XYZ file of C-alpha atoms in Angstrom:
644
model
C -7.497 -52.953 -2.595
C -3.875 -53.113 -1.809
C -3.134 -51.706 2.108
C -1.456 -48.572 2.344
C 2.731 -48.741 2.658
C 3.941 -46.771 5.545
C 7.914 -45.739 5.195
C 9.537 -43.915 8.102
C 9.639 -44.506 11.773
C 7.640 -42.318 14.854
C 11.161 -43.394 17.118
C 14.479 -42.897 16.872
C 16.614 -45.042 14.657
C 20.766 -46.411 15.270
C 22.616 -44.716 12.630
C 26.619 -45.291 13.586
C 28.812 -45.993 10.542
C 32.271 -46.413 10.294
C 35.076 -46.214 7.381
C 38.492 -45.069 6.238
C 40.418 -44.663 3.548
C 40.002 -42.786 0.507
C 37.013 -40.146 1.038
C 35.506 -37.118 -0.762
C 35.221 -33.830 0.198
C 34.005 -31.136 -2.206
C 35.826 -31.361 -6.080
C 38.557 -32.765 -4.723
C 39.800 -36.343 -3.095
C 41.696 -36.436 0.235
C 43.466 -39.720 0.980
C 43.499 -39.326 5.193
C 46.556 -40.699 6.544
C 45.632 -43.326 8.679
C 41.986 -42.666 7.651
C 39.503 -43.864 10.530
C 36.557 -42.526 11.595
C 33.522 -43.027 13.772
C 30.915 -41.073 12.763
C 27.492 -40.074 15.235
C 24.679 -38.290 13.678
C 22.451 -36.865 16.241
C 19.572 -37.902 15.181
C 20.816 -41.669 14.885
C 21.065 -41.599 18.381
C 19.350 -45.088 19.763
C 17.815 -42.891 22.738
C 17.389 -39.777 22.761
C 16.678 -39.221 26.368
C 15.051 -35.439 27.061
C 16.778 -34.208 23.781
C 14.336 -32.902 20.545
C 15.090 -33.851 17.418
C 14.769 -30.380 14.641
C 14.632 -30.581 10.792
C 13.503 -26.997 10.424
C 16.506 -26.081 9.079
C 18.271 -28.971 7.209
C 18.539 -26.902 3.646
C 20.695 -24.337 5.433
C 22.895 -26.529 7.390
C 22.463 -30.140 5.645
C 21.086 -32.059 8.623
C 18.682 -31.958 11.404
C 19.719 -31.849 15.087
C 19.028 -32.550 18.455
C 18.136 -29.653 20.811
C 17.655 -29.604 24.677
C 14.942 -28.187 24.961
C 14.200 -28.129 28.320
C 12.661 -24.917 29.789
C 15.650 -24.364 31.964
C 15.563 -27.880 33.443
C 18.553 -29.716 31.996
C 17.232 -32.893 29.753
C 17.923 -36.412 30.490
C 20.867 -37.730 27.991
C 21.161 -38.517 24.597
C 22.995 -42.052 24.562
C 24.589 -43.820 21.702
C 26.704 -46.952 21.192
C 29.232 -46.850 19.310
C 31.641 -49.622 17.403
C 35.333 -47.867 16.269
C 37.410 -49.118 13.858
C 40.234 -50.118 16.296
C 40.995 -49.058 19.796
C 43.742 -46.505 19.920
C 43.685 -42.339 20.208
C 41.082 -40.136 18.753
C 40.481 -36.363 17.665
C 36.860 -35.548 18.529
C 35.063 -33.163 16.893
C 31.327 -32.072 17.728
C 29.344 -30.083 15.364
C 27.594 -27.506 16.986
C 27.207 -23.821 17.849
C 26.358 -21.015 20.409
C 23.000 -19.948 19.896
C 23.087 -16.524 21.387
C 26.055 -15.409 19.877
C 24.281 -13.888 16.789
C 23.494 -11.180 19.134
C 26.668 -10.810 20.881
C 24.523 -11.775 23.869
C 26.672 -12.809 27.286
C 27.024 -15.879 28.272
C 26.308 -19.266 26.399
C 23.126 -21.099 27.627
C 23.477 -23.933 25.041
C 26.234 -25.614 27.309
C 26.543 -29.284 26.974
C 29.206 -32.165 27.213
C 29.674 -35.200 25.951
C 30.514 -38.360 27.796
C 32.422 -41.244 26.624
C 31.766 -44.106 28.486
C 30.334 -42.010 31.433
C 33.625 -39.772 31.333
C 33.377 -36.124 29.894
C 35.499 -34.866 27.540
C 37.380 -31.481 28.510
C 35.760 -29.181 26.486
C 32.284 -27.795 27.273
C 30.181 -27.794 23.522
C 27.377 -24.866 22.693
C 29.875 -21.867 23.624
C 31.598 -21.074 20.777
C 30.817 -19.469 17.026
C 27.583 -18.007 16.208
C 27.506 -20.489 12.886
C 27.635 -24.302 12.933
C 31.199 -25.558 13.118
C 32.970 -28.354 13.847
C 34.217 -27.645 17.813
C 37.393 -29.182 18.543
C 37.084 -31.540 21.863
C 40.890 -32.722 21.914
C 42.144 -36.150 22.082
C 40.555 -39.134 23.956
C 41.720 -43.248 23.993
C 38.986 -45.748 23.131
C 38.769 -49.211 22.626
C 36.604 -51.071 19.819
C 32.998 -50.134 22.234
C 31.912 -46.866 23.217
C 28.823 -45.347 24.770
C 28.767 -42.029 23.821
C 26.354 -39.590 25.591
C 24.927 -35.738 25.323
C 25.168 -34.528 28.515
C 23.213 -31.198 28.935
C 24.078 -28.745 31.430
C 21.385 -26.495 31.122
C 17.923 -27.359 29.866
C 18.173 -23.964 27.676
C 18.449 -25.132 24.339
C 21.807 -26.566 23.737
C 22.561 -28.292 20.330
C 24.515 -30.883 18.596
C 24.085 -32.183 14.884
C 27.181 -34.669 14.569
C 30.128 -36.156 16.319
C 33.632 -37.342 14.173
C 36.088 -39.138 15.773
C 39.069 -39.054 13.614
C 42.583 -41.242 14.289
C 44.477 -38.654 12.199
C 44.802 -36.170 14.663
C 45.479 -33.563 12.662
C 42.262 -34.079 10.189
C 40.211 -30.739 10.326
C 36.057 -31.688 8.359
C 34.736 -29.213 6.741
C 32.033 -26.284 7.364
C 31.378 -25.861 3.828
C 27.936 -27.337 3.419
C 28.123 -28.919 -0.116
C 31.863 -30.523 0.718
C 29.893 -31.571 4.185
C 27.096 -32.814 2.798
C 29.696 -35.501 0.178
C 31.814 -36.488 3.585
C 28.900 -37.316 5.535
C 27.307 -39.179 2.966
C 30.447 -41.448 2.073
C 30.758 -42.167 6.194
C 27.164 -43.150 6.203
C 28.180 -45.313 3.094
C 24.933 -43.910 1.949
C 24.302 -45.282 -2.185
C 24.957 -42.160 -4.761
C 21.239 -42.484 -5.999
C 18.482 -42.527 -4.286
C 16.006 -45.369 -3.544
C 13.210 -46.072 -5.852
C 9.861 -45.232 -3.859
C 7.370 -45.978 -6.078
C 4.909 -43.821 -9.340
C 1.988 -42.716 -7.719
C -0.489 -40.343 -9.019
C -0.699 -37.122 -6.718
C 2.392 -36.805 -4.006
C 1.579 -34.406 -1.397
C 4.423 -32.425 0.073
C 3.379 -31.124 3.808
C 1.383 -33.458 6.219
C -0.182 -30.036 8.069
C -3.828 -29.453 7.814
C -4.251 -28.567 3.799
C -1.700 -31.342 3.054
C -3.316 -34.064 5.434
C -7.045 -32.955 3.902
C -5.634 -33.356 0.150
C -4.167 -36.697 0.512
C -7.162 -37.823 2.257
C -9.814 -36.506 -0.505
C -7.580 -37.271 -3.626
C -7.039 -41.180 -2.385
C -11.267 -41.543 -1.291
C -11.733 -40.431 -5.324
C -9.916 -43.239 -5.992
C -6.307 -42.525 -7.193
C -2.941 -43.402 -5.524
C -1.048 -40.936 -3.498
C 1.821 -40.719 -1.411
C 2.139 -38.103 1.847
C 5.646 -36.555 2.534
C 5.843 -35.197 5.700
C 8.968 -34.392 7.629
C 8.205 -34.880 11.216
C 6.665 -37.393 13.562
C 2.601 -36.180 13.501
C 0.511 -34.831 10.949
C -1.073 -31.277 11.691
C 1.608 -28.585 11.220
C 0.489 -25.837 13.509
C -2.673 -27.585 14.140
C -0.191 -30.694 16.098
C 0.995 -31.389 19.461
C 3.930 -29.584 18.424
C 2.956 -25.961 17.626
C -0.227 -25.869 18.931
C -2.346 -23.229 17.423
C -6.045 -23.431 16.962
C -7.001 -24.305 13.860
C -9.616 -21.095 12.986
C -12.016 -20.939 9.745
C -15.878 -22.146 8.993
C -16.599 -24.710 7.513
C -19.107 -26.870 5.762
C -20.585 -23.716 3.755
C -23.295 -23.283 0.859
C -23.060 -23.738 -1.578
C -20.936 -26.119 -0.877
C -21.867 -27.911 2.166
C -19.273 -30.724 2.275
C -16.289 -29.045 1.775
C -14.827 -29.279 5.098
C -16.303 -32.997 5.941
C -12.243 -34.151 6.109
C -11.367 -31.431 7.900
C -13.928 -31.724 10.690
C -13.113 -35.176 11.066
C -9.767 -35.329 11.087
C -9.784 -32.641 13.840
C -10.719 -33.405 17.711
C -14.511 -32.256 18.245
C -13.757 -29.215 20.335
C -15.932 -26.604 20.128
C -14.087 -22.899 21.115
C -16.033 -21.016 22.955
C -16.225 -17.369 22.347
C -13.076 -15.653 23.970
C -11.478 -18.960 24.776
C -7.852 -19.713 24.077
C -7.032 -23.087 22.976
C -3.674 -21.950 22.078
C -0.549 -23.620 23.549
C -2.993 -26.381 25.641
C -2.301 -29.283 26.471
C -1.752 -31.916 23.528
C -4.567 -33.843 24.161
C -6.473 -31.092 22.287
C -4.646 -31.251 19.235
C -5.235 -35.583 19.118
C -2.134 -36.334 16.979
C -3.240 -40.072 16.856
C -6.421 -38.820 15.075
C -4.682 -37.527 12.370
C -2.534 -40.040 11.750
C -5.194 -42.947 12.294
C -7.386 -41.964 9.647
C -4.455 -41.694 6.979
C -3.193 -44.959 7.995
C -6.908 -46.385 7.197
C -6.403 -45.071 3.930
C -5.472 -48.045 1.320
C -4.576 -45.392 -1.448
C -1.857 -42.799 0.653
C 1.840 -44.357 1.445
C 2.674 -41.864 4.164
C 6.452 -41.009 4.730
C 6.199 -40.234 8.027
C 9.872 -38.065 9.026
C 10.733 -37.515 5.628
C 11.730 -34.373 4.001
C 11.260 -33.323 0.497
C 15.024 -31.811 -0.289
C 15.129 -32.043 -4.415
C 12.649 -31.901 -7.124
C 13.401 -33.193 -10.693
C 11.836 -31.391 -13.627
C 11.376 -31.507 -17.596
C 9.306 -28.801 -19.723
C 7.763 -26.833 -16.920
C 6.329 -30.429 -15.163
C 7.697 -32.064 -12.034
C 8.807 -35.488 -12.766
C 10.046 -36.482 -9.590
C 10.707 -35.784 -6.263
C 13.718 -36.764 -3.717
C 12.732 -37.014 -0.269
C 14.991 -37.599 2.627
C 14.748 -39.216 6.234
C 15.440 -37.063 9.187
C 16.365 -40.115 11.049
C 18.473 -42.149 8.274
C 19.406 -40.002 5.991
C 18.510 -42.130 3.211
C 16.954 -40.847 0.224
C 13.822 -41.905 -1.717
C 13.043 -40.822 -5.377
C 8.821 -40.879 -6.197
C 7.622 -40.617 -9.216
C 3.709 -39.192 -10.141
C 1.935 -37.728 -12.570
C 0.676 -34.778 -10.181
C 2.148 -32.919 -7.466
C 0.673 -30.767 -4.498
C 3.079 -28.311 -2.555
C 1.695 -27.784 1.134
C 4.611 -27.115 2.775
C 3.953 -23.506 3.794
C 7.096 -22.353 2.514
C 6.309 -23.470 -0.946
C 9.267 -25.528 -0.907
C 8.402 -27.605 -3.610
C 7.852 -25.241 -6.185
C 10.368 -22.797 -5.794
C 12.751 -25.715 -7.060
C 10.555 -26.708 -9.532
C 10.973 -22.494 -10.739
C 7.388 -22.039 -10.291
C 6.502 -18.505 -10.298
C 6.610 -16.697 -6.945
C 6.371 -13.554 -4.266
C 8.373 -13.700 -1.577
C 9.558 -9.990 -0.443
C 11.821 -10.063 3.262
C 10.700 -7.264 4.232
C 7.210 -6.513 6.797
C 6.414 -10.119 6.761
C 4.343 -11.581 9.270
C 6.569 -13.327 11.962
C 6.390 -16.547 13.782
C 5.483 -17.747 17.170
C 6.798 -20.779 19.392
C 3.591 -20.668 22.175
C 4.046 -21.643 25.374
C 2.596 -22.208 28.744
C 2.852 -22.093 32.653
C 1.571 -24.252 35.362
C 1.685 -24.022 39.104
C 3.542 -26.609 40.576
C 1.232 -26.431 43.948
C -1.301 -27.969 42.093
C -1.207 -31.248 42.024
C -3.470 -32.121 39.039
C -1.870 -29.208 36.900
C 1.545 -31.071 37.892
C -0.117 -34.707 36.589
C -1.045 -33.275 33.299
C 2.235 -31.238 32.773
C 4.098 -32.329 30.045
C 8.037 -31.448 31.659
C 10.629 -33.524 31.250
C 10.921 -33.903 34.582
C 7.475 -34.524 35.684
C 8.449 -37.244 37.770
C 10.616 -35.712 40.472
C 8.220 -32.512 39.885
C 5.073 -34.734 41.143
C 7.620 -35.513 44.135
C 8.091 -32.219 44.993
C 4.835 -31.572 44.904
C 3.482 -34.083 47.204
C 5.508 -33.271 49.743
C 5.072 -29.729 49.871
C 8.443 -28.385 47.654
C 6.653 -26.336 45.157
C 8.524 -23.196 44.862
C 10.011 -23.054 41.390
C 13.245 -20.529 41.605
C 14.315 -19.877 37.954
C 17.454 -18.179 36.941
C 18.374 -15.248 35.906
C 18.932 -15.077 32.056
C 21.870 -12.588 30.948
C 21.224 -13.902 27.504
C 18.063 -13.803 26.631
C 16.674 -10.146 25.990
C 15.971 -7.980 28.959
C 12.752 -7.206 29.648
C 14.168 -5.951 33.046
C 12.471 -2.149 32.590
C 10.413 -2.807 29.870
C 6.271 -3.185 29.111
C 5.429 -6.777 27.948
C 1.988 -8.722 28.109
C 1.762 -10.936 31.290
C 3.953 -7.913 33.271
C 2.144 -6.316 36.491
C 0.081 -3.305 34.764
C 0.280 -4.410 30.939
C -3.442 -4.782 29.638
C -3.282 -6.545 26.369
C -6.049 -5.236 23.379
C -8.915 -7.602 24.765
C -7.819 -6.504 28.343
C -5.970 -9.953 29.352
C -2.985 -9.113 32.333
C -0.952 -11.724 34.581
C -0.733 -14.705 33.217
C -3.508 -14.819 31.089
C -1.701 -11.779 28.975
C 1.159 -14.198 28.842
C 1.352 -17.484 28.229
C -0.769 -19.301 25.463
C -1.118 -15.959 23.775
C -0.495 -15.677 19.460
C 1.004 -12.032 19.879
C 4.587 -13.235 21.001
C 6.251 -13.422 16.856
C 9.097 -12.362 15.517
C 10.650 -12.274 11.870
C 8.925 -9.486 10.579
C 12.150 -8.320 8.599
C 13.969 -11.845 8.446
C 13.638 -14.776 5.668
C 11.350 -16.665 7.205
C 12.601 -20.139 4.912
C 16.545 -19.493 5.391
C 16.412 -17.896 9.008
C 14.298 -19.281 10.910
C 16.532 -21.037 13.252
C 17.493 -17.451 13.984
C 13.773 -16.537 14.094
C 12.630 -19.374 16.385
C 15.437 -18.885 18.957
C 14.858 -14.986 19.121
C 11.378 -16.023 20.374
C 13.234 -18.340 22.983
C 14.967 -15.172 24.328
C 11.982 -13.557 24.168
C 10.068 -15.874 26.550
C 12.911 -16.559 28.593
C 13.960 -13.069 29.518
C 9.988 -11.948 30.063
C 9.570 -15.182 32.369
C 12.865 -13.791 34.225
C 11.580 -10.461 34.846
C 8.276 -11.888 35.999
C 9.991 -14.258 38.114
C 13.211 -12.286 39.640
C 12.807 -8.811 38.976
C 9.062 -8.792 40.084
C 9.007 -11.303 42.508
C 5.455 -12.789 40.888
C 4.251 -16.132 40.828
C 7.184 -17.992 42.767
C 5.308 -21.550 42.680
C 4.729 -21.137 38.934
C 7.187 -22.200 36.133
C 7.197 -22.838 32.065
C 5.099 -25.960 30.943
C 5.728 -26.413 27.760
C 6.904 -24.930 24.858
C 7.010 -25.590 21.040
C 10.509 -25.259 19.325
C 8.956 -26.159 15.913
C 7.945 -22.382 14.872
C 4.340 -21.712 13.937
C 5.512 -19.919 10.595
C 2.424 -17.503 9.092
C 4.328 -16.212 5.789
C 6.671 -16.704 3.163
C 6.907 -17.514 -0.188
C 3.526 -17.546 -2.366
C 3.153 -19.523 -5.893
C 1.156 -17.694 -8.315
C -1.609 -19.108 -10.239
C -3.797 -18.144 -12.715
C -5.588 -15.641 -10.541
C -4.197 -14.156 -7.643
C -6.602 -13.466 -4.722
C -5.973 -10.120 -3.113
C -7.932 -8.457 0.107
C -9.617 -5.926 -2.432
C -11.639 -8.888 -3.736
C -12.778 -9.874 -0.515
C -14.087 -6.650 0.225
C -15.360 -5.811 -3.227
C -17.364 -9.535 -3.065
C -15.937 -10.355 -6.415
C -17.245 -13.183 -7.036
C -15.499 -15.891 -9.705
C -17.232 -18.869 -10.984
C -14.665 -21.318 -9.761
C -15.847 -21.424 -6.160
C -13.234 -24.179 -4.605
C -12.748 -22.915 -0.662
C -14.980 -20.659 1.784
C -12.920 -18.097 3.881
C -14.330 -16.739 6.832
C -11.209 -15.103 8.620
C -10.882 -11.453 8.467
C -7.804 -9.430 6.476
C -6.135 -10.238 9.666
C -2.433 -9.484 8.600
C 0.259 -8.774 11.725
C 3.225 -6.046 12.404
C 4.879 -5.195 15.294
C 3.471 -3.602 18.165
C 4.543 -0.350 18.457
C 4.109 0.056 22.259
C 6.985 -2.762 22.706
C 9.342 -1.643 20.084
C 11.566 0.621 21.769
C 14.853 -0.615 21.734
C 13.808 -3.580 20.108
C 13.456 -1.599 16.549
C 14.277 -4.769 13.980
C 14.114 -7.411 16.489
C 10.827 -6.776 17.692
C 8.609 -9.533 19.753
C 5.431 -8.597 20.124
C 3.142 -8.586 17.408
C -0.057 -6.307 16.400
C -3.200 -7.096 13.730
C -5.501 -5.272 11.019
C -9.186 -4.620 12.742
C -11.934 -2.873 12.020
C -14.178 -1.878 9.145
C -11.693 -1.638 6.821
C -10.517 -5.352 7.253
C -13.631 -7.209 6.847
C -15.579 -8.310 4.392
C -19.029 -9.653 6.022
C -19.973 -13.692 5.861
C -18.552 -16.202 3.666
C -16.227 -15.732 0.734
C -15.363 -18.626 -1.381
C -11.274 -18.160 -2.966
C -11.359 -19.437 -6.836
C -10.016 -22.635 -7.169
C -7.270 -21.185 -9.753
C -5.777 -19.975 -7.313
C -4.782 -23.505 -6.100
C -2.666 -24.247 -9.361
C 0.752 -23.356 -10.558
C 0.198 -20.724 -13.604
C 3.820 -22.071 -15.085
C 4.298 -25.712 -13.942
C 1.800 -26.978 -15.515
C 1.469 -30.422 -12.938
C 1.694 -28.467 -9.660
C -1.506 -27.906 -6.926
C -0.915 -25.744 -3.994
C -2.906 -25.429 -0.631
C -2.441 -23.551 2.688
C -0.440 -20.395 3.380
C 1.418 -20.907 -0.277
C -1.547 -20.336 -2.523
C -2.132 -17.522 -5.305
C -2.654 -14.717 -2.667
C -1.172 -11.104 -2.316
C 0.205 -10.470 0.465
C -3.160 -9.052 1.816
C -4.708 -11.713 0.084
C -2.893 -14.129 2.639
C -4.753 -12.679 5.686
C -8.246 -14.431 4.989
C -6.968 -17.572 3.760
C -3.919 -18.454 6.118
C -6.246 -19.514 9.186
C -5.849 -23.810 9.220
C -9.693 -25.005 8.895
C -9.518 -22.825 5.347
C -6.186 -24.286 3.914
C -7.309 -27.341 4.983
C -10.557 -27.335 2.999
C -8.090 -25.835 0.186
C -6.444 -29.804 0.209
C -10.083 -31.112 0.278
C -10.979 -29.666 -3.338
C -7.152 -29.893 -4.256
C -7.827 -34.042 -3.919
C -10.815 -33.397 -5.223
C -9.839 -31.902 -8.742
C -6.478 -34.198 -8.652
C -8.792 -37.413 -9.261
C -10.467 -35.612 -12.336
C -6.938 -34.780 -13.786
C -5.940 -38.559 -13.260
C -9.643 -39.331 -14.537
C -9.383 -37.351 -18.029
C -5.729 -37.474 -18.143
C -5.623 -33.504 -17.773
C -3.794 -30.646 -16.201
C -5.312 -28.970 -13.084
C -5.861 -25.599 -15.887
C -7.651 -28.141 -17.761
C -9.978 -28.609 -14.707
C -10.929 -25.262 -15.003
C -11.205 -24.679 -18.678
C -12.873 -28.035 -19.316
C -14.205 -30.056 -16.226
C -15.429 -27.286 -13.609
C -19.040 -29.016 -13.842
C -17.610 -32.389 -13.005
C -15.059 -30.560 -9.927
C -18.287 -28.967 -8.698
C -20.269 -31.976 -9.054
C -17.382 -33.522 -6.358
C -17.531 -30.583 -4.070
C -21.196 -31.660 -3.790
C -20.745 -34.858 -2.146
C -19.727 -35.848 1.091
C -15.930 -35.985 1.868
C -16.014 -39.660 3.810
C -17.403 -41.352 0.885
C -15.123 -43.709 -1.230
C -15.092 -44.029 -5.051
């Protein structure tokens, strides 16, 4: 068999092009008197020092970024070399934003400069605008070589997504997204279309737990399949970078080896009763795991940081699919006969016009988990994961462990208000101190935003949610002075949005009736465990609420095992689209039993599964059902590490 192709890179890339001349920029063309440019996308940085790069919102602002994310602990540098055109005077102009300024919220904790060969420009980036712009930074001389660095000032969350340097002095880019999107490309001198990535059979969109498990099972039955997934690890909220435990049973009757992927791709951790493996360290999430056993897998090309931006469709079917780097740019159009949209957000078939719910309005929110250590402790200072753990281990060793943090206008204050982790605050299962706060699920927001379009806005109201309780803790309270934040994710652990509707659609009334279908495909074991905000932390907070509540008791369970029908993993109107993980056929309170990780994942097992018998009998996954359910079963049956 033929190895595996792997496209992408787990590093940063040099991305640094230069031109001039005649450009376009929206409908129209602009000649540019004395047209030259150097242009810096963040992410083609050659080092990216302490910075993070973030793709979770390149639809809305037609890029990714790099964010300091840093805890309040400014990041080392972000350094570039540069090549201009010809030496001589340059505008510079730095795409960025204030990040608190949505909320009208004092101060700008985003601050940042950049350097030009060690020098700083005048202007201080991150403090203006509330949207992405282009910030001006005035004039500067260069010759033909350049380093350019991000300098951060901070450590609280500054960001920068491109830098122009323009010899017309008086050029102004554009905001406009579409008209960016054009000038970008033609400075990249990126090619108009796309390049040709190969036909495959099944391309999986989403490389978290239901998207890993599908690629896995479809290429062990034997047909060829290609893995989008758009950052550096495989997991989704079961990675190193969001961090939260992957929950469900598996390995159920009838049905005993659906789940055999899923437990091995997963570290063999058993949680014990009451234990919180959420927000740990990331040596309990085992990235390498993940990504090993796809890489031993001669039938899945894996585009590792690659996005799926576009789809291309002809009489309800998905024909193609353009996917994007987040560290090039450059685009990639795959062809297959079947498609499978894990991406949470159900990404993929909302622009294929699959059918839909999606209602922004008493959604459950997302979470960014964190932790604290105690920097007294010498082997909780080893295993920290800071940015600064070398100078921290200093510290430490010779007795300099008191961790001062500052006081945070900007984030929300918490000064005279009830949180979890706050002296007196006893959570539901009677957690206080730090136990109530850090690693815990319950700190989500979004329950009235779009979780797709907003969840930059989402994701850095959590920030000001964990910054201003850790300033209250720290220097209103006076608590835990040797303690300070560990780590935190800035990829948001997203629990709803969009759902594609199948040919059944799974709601919580079926779980608790025991209705049972005769398409058996996953086993859910999760309660109708569906969150809101928690009233006793809403005041003055009402819409921007941070602390989230659940559905317990009687009237949320259904008792033992309840296998979903596998039409609900299938598009009811395209008629070449699987789904599995949070973006199945569910009602809203369907979503609450099926959403935990270990579930969607076995979702992807019998999604791979009934893929293979499509590509087998040269049928649609309705056809499955209507025609092959005996042979899909007859799969189910057999163990999920064995080859065809």
């Amino acid at each position: 068999m033929k190895r595996r192709q792997f496209i992408g890179t787990l590093g940063s890339g040099s991305l640094f092009l230069l031109a001039g001349g005649l450009y376009a920029c929206g409908d129209k063309k602009e000649t540019i008197k004395n047209g030259e440019f150097a242009f810096i996308e963040a992410e083609g940085f050659h080092n990216y020092g302490g910075w993070s790069l973030d793709q979770q919102s390149m639809e809305q602002m037609g890029s990714p970024y790099l964010l300091a994310h840093g805890l309040g602990i400014a990041v080392e540098d972000a350094v570039a070399q540069v090549s201009f055109p010809s030496k001589g005077t340059y505008r510079v102009w730095v795409r960025t934003r204030d990040w608190v300024a949505p909320w009208n919220a004092p101060g700008s904790p985003g601050k940042f400069q950049v350097l030009i060969d060690g020098k700083a420009l005048n202007e201080t980036f991150g403090t203006k605008n509330a949207e992405w712009h282009w910030h001006d930074g005035g004039t500067v001389d260069v010759d033909t070589q350049a380093t350019i660095a991000l300098h951060d000032l901070t450590g609280f969350e500054g960001r920068c997504e491109a830098i122009l340097f323009c010899k017309d002095v008086n050029f102004k880019p554009t905001n406009d997204i579409e008209a960016l999107t054009k000038f970008r490309r033609n400075l990249l001198n990126l090619p108009d279309k796309p390049d040709d990535g190969g036909s495959f059979d099944l391309i999986v969109s989403g490389g978290g737990l239901a998207g890993t498990c599908a690629a896995i099972s479809a290429a062990r039955n034997g047909i060829k399949v290609a893995l989008i997934q758009d950052r550096p690890v495989l997991g989704g909220n079961g990675s190193s970078e969001v961090r939260v435990w992957p929950e469900g049973h598996t390995n159920k009757e009838p049905f005993t080896h659906i789940g055999d992927i899923v437990n091995e791709i997963l570290p063999p951790i058993v949680k014990e009763k009451g234990q919180v493996l959420n927000g740990v360290h990331a040596k309990y999430y085992d990235d390498s795991r993940k990504f090993d056993v796809v890489s031993n897998e001669p039938n899945i090309t894996l585009l590792i940081n690659h996005r799926a931006i576009d789809v291309e469709t002809e009489n309800n079917e998905i024909k193609a699919i353009i996917a994007q780097s987040t560290i090039t740019a450059r685009q990639t159009r795959l062809t297959a006969k079947l498609f499978a949209d894990c991406t949470g957000d159900a990404s993929i078939g909302f622009k294929a016009g699959a059918d839909y719910e999606y209602k922004v309005e008493n959604l459950m929110g997302s979470s960014n988990l964190f932790n604290v250590l105690d920097a007294s402790n010498m082997e909780e200072v080893l295993a920290c994961e800071c940015k600064d753990k070398s100078a921290l281990a200093l510290k430490c060793e010779i007795g300099n462990v008191e961790q001062p943090f500052p006081r945070c206008e900007w984030a929300l204050d918490l000064s005279d208000k009830p949180f979890p982790g706050r002296k007196g605050v006893i959570t539901h299962r009677k957690e206080e101190g730090l136990q109530a706060f850090a690693n815990m699920w319950y700190w989500e927001s979004g329950f009235n935003k779009d979780q797709v379009n907003q969840i930059e806005l989402i994701r850095d109201h959590n920030f000001r949610a964990m910054y201003g309780a850790w300033d209250a803790i720290k220097n209103v309270d006076g608590m835990y002075p040797n303690h300070r934040l560990g780590w935190s994710a800035f990829i948001a652990g997203k629990r709803e949005s969009r759902r594609l509707m199948g040919d059944v659609v799974l709601d919580a009334e079926d779980f608790k009736s025991q209705k049972e279908f005769d398409d058996k495909a996953y086993p859910c074991s999760w309660h109708v465990d569906i969150h809101f905000p928690k009233k006793e932390y809403q005041e003055g907070f009402e819409g921007n609420e941070f602390i989230s509540d659940f559905t317990r008791g009687k009237d949320y369970k259904y008792g033992g095992i309840y296998w979903g029908p596998y039409r609900s993993l299938y598009s009811r109107n395209i008629k070449n689209l699987f789904m599995a993980g949070r973006n199945i056929s569910v009602t809203k309170t369907g979503l609450g039993p099926v959403r935990v990780m270990k579930t969607c994942g076995m979702m992807g097992e019998t999604v791979g599964k009934a893929a293979s018998i499509c590509v087998k009998n040269k049928v649609s996954p309705r056809k499955v059902y209507e025609n092959h359910l005996d042979e899909l079963q007859n799969l189910m049956g057999k163990p999920g590490s064995e080859r065809v």
